């Protein structure tokens, strides 16, 4: 099966039917304390309702996965329950030029047309710094996606789970980080942050099911893309 298929599995076509199995998210996750992850952003296409996660890295920039790109993206800040969304914000899209619907370069920045007002419920998360030593392997992911890999079961409230980062030699590509556990992101969790030691070090990208109970989940290695990120932010039109 192609990598493209695996990438698309983490995208979620949000059901328009109200009230069907909408009360969990993230496989084996638990409900986040409402608004305790103020950098977390809900991203959805205005028309197709395709949904992703993302995270606020500046008042005017959200980071997410390039495979979440659709024509009419809207971002929602300070969300806990997706049944109760604030007004959506329109964005300018900067997806990685080399992303080609396969593994690699799965990173995108969204520039908010109306910058966020930071508060208790809306805040930014730090990115890793360049030339830092080891990153912590105690990590966490969160999202509004499916709570079972093979069953439509998206969550309306944010859910999170702790994960341990694997050593890089166990990953498929040099520009990714990975985890391999029963728990973790599923459809609809794409684009969300992998947070290790209070920094957003990864972006949920795709997974490979290689055993019945464990999934090798791949995240874009944010550190690797710092020069790209800085150039996009610096050159973005005002
Ligand atoms: C993750 O680990 C932290 C620290 O060990 C703990 O306080 C927290 O409850 C854990 N979160 C989940 C979702 O299990
Ligand atoms: C992530 O990228 C940084 C910067 O290029 C690199 O130093 C680090 O080794 C990468 N991590 C992995 C697991 O490949």
Coordinates of C-alpha atoms and ligand atoms in Angstrom, one line a residue:
X1 CA 0.0 0.0 0.0
X2 CA 1.3 3.4 -0.9
X3 CA 2.5 6.0 1.6
X4 CA -0.2 8.3 0.3
X5 CA -2.8 6.0 1.6
X6 CA -1.2 6.1 5.1
X7 CA -1.0 9.8 5.1
X8 CA -4.6 10.2 4.1
X9 CA -5.7 7.8 6.9
X10 CA -4.9 10.5 9.4
X11 CA -7.2 13.0 7.7
X12 CA -10.7 13.0 8.9
X13 CA -13.9 13.6 6.9
X14 CA -16.0 15.1 9.7
X15 CA -19.4 13.6 9.8
X16 CA -22.2 16.1 9.3
X17 CA -24.6 13.7 11.0
X18 CA -25.1 15.0 14.6
X19 CA -24.7 12.9 17.6
X20 CA -22.9 9.7 16.3
X21 CA -20.1 8.5 18.6
X22 CA -18.7 12.0 19.1
X23 CA -17.4 11.7 22.6
X24 CA -13.7 10.7 22.5
X25 CA -10.5 11.1 20.4
X26 CA -6.9 10.0 20.2
X27 CA -6.6 6.2 20.6
X28 CA -6.4 5.3 24.3
X29 CA -6.3 9.0 25.2
X30 CA -8.1 10.8 28.0
X31 CA -10.0 14.0 27.9
X32 CA -7.8 17.1 28.3
X33 CA -8.8 19.5 31.0
X34 CA -10.9 22.1 29.1
X35 CA -8.6 24.9 27.8
X36 CA -5.5 23.5 29.4
X37 CA -3.9 23.3 25.9
X38 CA -4.4 26.9 24.8
X39 CA -2.1 26.6 21.8
X40 CA -4.2 23.8 20.3
X41 CA -6.0 24.9 17.1
X42 CA -8.9 23.2 15.3
X43 CA -8.7 23.4 11.5
X44 CA -11.5 22.6 9.2
X45 CA -12.4 23.2 5.6
X46 CA -15.4 25.5 5.3
X47 CA -17.2 23.4 2.8
X48 CA -15.9 19.8 2.9
X49 CA -15.6 19.8 6.7
X50 CA -12.3 17.9 6.5
X51 CA -10.7 18.5 9.9
X52 CA -7.2 18.6 11.3
X53 CA -5.3 19.8 14.3
X54 CA -2.7 22.5 14.4
X55 CA -1.0 24.7 17.0
X56 CA -0.4 28.4 17.5
X57 CA 3.3 29.4 17.3
X58 CA 2.9 33.1 17.1
X59 CA -0.1 35.5 17.4
X60 CA -0.4 35.3 13.6
X61 CA 0.9 31.8 12.7
X62 CA -0.5 28.3 13.1
X63 CA 1.6 25.2 12.3
X64 CA 0.0 22.1 10.9
X65 CA 0.7 19.3 8.3
X66 CA 0.9 20.0 4.6
X67 CA -1.5 17.1 3.8
X68 CA -4.2 19.1 5.7
X69 CA -4.2 21.7 2.9
X70 CA -7.6 22.2 1.3
X71 CA -9.1 25.1 -0.6
X72 CA -11.1 26.8 2.2
X73 CA -9.3 26.3 5.5
X74 CA -10.6 28.0 8.6
X75 CA -9.0 28.0 11.9
X76 CA -10.6 28.0 15.3
X77 CA -8.7 29.1 18.4
X78 CA -9.4 28.3 22.1
X79 CA -11.6 25.3 21.3
X80 CA -12.5 22.6 23.7
X81 CA -15.7 21.1 22.3
X82 CA -16.0 21.3 18.5
X83 CA -19.8 21.4 18.9
X84 CA -19.3 24.9 20.3
X85 CA -16.9 26.7 17.9
X86 CA -15.9 30.3 18.0
X87 CA -15.9 32.4 14.9
X88 CA -13.5 30.9 12.3
X89 CA -10.5 32.8 11.2
X90 CA -9.4 32.9 7.5
X91 CA -5.8 32.2 6.6
X92 CA -3.1 32.5 4.0
X93 CA -1.5 29.2 3.3
X94 CA 2.2 28.4 3.1
X95 CA 2.7 24.7 2.6
X96 CA 6.1 23.2 2.0
X97 CA 7.1 23.5 -1.6
X98 CA 8.5 19.9 -1.7
X99 CA 5.5 18.2 -0.2
X100 CA 4.1 15.7 -2.7
X101 CA 1.4 13.7 -1.0
X102 CA 3.9 11.2 0.2
X103 CA 6.2 10.9 3.3
X104 CA 8.4 13.9 3.9
X105 CA 8.1 17.7 4.1
X106 CA 4.7 17.4 5.6
X107 CA 4.6 20.9 7.2
X108 CA 2.4 23.9 6.6
X109 CA 2.1 27.4 8.1
X110 CA -1.2 29.2 8.2
X111 CA -1.0 33.0 8.6
X112 CA -4.1 34.3 10.4
X113 CA -5.8 37.2 8.6
X114 CA -6.9 38.4 12.1
X115 CA -4.1 37.8 14.6
X116 CA -5.0 36.0 17.8
X117 CA -5.5 37.9 21.0
X118 CA -3.6 35.9 23.6
X119 CA -5.5 35.0 26.8
X120 CA -5.9 32.2 29.3
X121 CA -7.5 30.1 26.6
X122 CA -5.5 31.1 23.5
X123 CA -1.7 31.0 23.7
X124 CA 1.4 30.0 21.8
X125 CA 3.7 27.0 22.2
X126 CA 7.5 27.2 21.8
X127 CA 9.3 25.5 19.0
X128 CA 12.6 23.7 19.7
X129 CA 15.6 25.9 19.4
X130 CA 18.4 25.3 16.8
X131 CA 21.4 23.3 17.9
X132 CA 19.8 22.1 21.1
X133 CA 21.1 18.9 22.6
X134 CA 18.8 15.9 23.3
X135 CA 15.1 16.4 23.2
X136 CA 13.0 14.9 26.0
X137 CA 11.5 11.5 25.1
X138 CA 8.5 12.1 27.4
X139 CA 6.0 13.3 24.9
X140 CA 2.3 14.0 24.5
X141 CA -0.1 14.2 21.5
X142 CA -3.6 15.6 21.4
X143 CA -6.5 16.0 19.0
X144 CA -10.2 15.7 18.1
X145 CA -9.7 12.6 15.9
X146 CA -10.8 9.0 16.1
X147 CA -10.4 7.0 19.3
X148 CA -10.1 3.7 17.5
X149 CA -7.9 3.2 14.4
X150 CA -10.5 1.3 12.4
X151 CA -13.8 2.7 13.6
X152 CA -15.3 6.0 12.9
X153 CA -15.2 7.5 16.4
X154 CA -14.1 11.1 16.4
X155 CA -14.2 13.2 19.5
X156 CA -15.9 16.5 20.0
X157 CA -13.7 17.3 23.0
X158 CA -9.9 17.5 22.9
X159 CA -8.2 14.3 24.1
X160 CA -4.5 13.6 24.8
X161 CA -2.1 10.8 25.6
X162 CA 1.5 10.4 26.8
X163 CA 3.9 8.7 24.4
X164 CA 7.6 7.9 24.4
X165 CA 9.7 9.1 21.5
X166 CA 11.6 6.3 19.7
X167 CA 15.3 6.6 18.8
X168 CA 15.7 8.1 15.4
X169 CA 17.2 4.9 13.8
X170 CA 13.7 3.3 14.2
X171 CA 12.1 5.9 11.9
X172 CA 11.6 5.6 8.2
X173 CA 13.0 8.9 7.1
X174 CA 15.7 11.3 8.4
X175 CA 13.3 14.2 8.8
X176 CA 10.7 12.5 11.0
X177 CA 10.3 11.6 14.6
X178 CA 8.4 8.5 15.6
X179 CA 6.5 6.7 18.3
X180 CA 5.3 3.1 18.3
X181 CA 2.5 2.3 20.8
X182 CA -1.0 1.1 20.8
X183 CA -2.0 4.6 21.9
X184 CA -1.6 7.7 19.8
X185 CA -3.0 9.7 16.9
X186 CA -5.6 8.4 14.5
X187 CA -7.7 9.9 11.7
X188 CA -8.5 13.5 12.4
X189 CA -5.4 14.1 14.6
X190 CA -3.2 15.1 11.6
X191 CA -1.4 18.3 12.0
X192 CA -1.5 18.4 15.8
X193 CA 1.7 18.8 17.9
X194 CA 3.9 16.2 19.3
X195 CA 5.0 18.0 22.5
X196 CA 8.2 16.9 24.3
X197 CA 9.5 18.8 27.3
X198 CA 7.1 21.7 26.7
X199 CA 8.1 22.3 23.1
X200 CA 6.3 21.4 19.9
X201 CA 9.0 19.1 18.4
X202 CA 6.8 17.2 15.9
X203 CA 3.7 17.5 13.7
X204 CA 1.4 14.4 13.4
X205 CA 1.8 13.1 9.8
X206 CA 0.9 9.5 9.2
X207 CA 1.2 6.0 10.6
X208 CA 2.1 2.5 9.5
X209 CA 0.4 -0.4 11.0
X210 CA 3.0 -3.2 11.1
X211 CA 1.5 -5.3 13.9
X212 CA -2.0 -5.8 15.1
X213 CA -1.6 -3.8 18.2
X214 CA 1.1 -1.3 17.5
X215 CA 1.3 1.6 15.1
X216 CA 4.4 3.3 14.0
X217 CA 3.4 6.9 14.0
X218 CA 5.4 9.4 12.1
X219 CA 5.8 13.1 12.9
X220 CA 7.5 15.9 10.9
X221 CA 10.7 16.8 12.7
X222 CA 10.1 20.5 13.4
X223 CA 13.8 21.1 14.2
X224 CA 14.8 20.1 10.8
X225 CA 12.5 22.7 9.2
X226 CA 13.4 25.7 11.4
X227 CA 15.2 27.5 8.6
X228 CA 12.2 27.0 6.3
X229 CA 9.8 28.1 9.1
X230 CA 11.8 31.3 9.8
X231 CA 12.0 32.2 6.1
X232 CA 8.3 31.8 5.6
X233 CA 7.4 33.9 8.7
X234 CA 9.9 36.6 7.8
X235 CA 8.8 36.8 4.1
X236 CA 5.1 36.5 4.7
X237 CA 3.2 39.6 3.4
X238 CA 1.9 41.8 6.1
Ligands
LIG1 C1 1.0 12.2 31.2 O1 2.1 12.2 32.2 C2 2.0 13.2 33.2 C3 3.2 13.2 34.0 O2 3.7 11.9 34.3 C4 0.7 13.0 34.0 O3 0.5 14.0 35.0 C5 -0.5 13.0 33.0 O4 -1.7 12.8 33.7 C6 -0.3 12.0 31.9 N1 -1.4 12.3 30.9 C7 -2.1 11.3 30.4 C8 -3.1 11.7 29.3 O5 -2.0 10.1 30.8
LIG2 C1 15.6 16.4 13.7 O1 16.3 17.5 13.1 C2 17.4 18.0 13.8 C3 17.9 19.2 13.0 O2 18.1 18.9 11.7 C4 18.5 16.9 13.9 O3 19.5 17.5 14.6 C5 17.8 15.8 14.6 O4 18.8 14.7 14.7 C6 16.6 15.3 13.9 N1 16.0 14.2 14.7 C7 15.8 13.0 14.2 C8 15.2 12.0 15.2 O5 16.1 12.7 13.1

